[in-house]
CSV table of C-alpha atoms in Angstrom, one decimal:
chain,number,residue,atom,x,y,z
A,29,MET,CA,0.0,0.0,0.0
A,30,SER,CA,1.4,3.5,-0.8
A,31,TYR,CA,0.4,7.0,0.1
A,32,VAL,CA,0.9,10.1,-2.0
A,33,ALA,CA,1.9,13.3,-0.3
A,34,LYS,CA,1.3,16.8,-1.7
A,35,ASP,CA,4.8,16.9,-3.3
A,36,GLY,CA,3.8,14.0,-5.6
A,37,LYS,CA,6.2,11.4,-4.2
A,38,ASP,CA,5.0,8.0,-3.0
A,39,TYR,CA,5.5,6.8,0.6
A,40,ASP,CA,4.9,3.5,2.2
A,41,ALA,CA,3.0,2.9,5.5
A,42,THR,CA,6.2,3.5,7.6
A,43,GLY,CA,6.7,6.9,5.9
A,44,ALA,CA,9.7,5.9,3.9
A,45,GLN,CA,9.8,7.1,0.3
A,46,ILE,CA,9.2,4.4,-2.3
A,47,PRO,CA,11.8,4.5,-5.1
A,48,THR,CA,10.3,5.0,-8.5
A,49,ALA,CA,11.6,3.7,-11.8
A,50,LYS,CA,13.6,6.3,-13.7
A,51,ILE,CA,11.7,7.6,-16.7
A,52,HIS,CA,13.7,7.7,-19.9
A,53,LYS,CA,13.0,9.3,-23.3
A,54,ILE,CA,13.2,6.4,-25.7
A,55,ARG,CA,13.3,6.8,-29.4
A,56,ILE,CA,12.5,3.7,-31.6
A,57,THR,CA,13.6,3.9,-35.2
A,58,LEU,CA,12.0,1.5,-37.6
A,59,THR,CA,13.4,0.9,-41.1
A,60,SER,CA,12.2,-1.3,-43.9
A,61,SER,CA,11.8,-1.6,-47.7
A,62,ASN,CA,8.4,-3.2,-47.3
A,63,ILE,CA,5.8,-0.6,-46.3
A,64,ARG,CA,3.1,-3.0,-45.2
A,65,ASN,CA,5.3,-4.8,-42.7
A,66,LEU,CA,6.6,-1.5,-41.4
A,67,GLU,CA,3.1,0.0,-40.8
A,68,LYS,CA,1.8,-3.2,-39.2
A,69,PHE,CA,4.8,-3.3,-36.8
A,70,CYS,CA,4.3,0.4,-36.0
A,71,SER,CA,0.6,0.0,-35.2
A,72,ASP,CA,1.3,-3.1,-33.0
A,73,LEU,CA,4.0,-1.2,-31.1
A,74,VAL,CA,1.9,1.9,-30.5
A,75,ASN,CA,-1.1,-0.1,-29.5
A,76,ARG,CA,0.9,-2.1,-26.9
A,77,ALA,CA,2.3,1.2,-25.5
A,78,LYS,CA,-1.1,2.8,-25.3
A,79,ASP,CA,-2.5,-0.3,-23.5
A,80,ARG,CA,0.1,0.3,-20.8
A,81,GLU,CA,-0.9,4.0,-20.7
A,82,LEU,CA,2.5,5.4,-21.8
A,83,ASP,CA,3.1,8.8,-23.4
A,84,VAL,CA,3.5,7.9,-27.1
A,85,LYS,CA,4.4,10.3,-29.9
A,86,GLY,CA,4.4,8.9,-33.4
A,87,PRO,CA,4.9,7.1,-35.7
A,88,VAL,CA,6.6,10.1,-37.5
A,89,ARG,CA,7.0,9.3,-41.2
A,90,LEU,CA,10.4,10.4,-42.4
A,91,PRO,CA,11.1,11.0,-46.1
A,92,THR,CA,11.5,7.9,-48.2
A,93,LYS,CA,15.0,7.3,-49.6
A,94,VAL,CA,15.1,6.0,-53.2
A,95,LEU,CA,18.2,4.2,-54.3
A,96,LYS,CA,18.5,4.1,-58.1
A,97,ILE,CA,20.8,2.0,-60.3
A,98,THR,CA,20.8,2.3,-64.1
A,99,THR,CA,22.6,-0.4,-66.0
A,100,ARG,CA,23.0,-1.5,-69.6
A,101,LYS,CA,20.9,-4.5,-70.8
A,102,SER,CA,23.5,-5.8,-73.1
A,103,PRO,CA,26.3,-7.7,-71.3
A,104,CYS,CA,29.0,-7.1,-74.0
A,105,GLY,CA,28.2,-3.6,-75.1
A,106,GLU,CA,27.1,-4.5,-78.6
A,107,GLY,CA,23.7,-3.7,-80.1
A,108,SER,CA,21.2,-1.0,-79.4
A,109,LYS,CA,21.8,1.1,-76.3
A,110,THR,CA,19.0,-0.1,-74.0
A,111,TRP,CA,19.0,0.5,-70.2
A,112,ASP,CA,17.4,-1.2,-67.2
A,113,ARG,CA,16.4,1.0,-64.3
A,114,TYR,CA,16.2,-0.5,-60.8
A,115,GLU,CA,15.2,1.3,-57.6
A,116,LEU,CA,14.9,0.4,-53.9
A,117,LYS,CA,12.7,2.5,-51.6
A,118,ILE,CA,13.6,2.6,-47.9
A,119,HIS,CA,10.9,3.8,-45.5
A,120,LYS,CA,11.6,5.0,-42.0
A,121,ARG,CA,9.4,5.7,-38.9
A,122,LEU,CA,10.2,7.2,-35.5
A,123,ILE,CA,8.3,6.5,-32.3
A,124,ASP,CA,9.0,8.4,-29.1
A,125,LEU,CA,8.1,6.9,-25.7
A,126,HIS,CA,8.5,8.2,-22.1
A,127,SER,CA,8.8,5.3,-19.7
A,128,SER,CA,11.2,3.1,-17.8
A,129,SER,CA,13.5,0.8,-19.8
A,130,GLU,CA,11.9,-2.4,-18.3
A,131,ILE,CA,8.5,-1.5,-19.7
A,132,VAL,CA,10.1,-0.8,-23.2
A,133,LYS,CA,11.7,-4.3,-23.2
A,134,GLN,CA,8.3,-5.8,-22.6
A,135,ILE,CA,6.7,-3.7,-25.4
A,136,THR,CA,9.4,-4.4,-28.0
A,137,SER,CA,9.3,-8.1,-27.3
A,138,ILE,CA,6.6,-8.6,-29.9
A,139,SER,CA,7.5,-10.7,-32.9
A,140,LEU,CA,9.3,-8.8,-35.6
A,141,GLU,CA,7.9,-8.6,-39.1
A,142,PRO,CA,10.3,-9.8,-41.8
A,143,GLY,CA,12.5,-7.1,-43.3
A,144,VAL,CA,11.9,-4.6,-40.5
A,145,GLU,CA,15.0,-3.3,-38.6
A,146,VAL,CA,14.5,-1.8,-35.1
A,147,GLU,CA,16.9,0.6,-33.5
A,148,VAL,CA,16.2,1.7,-29.9
A,149,THR,CA,17.9,4.8,-28.4
A,150,ILE,CA,17.5,5.5,-24.7
A,151,ALA,CA,18.2,9.0,-23.3
A,152,SER,CA,17.6,10.1,-19.7
A,153,GLY,CA,14.5,12.2,-19.6
A,154,ASN,CA,13.1,14.7,-17.1
């Protein structure tokens, strides 16, 4: 059982202050070339965070990087000058959370979608 004083800190029945988990600002960066898997993973992550009543900002959609390669069709250089154009689109999303690192470990333990890379950055927050 805990009691809350006017200063907003928690105390137990003996009057000793209960230590609280340190709140961190956590930024999760998701990268993928498959937009469907990326959006599904983003929505799952945000829903799990909202179920735990965390402060969630995002997903923030960053500009798509387009990698282009233009190559000749003919392997030997003979014949008409025809070209093939290939491109790979890389999509990126940012999600910001304010919580303790233990809760984030539980939230991010969901199964990863194939082709989605996850990068977690933790900074101490106020």
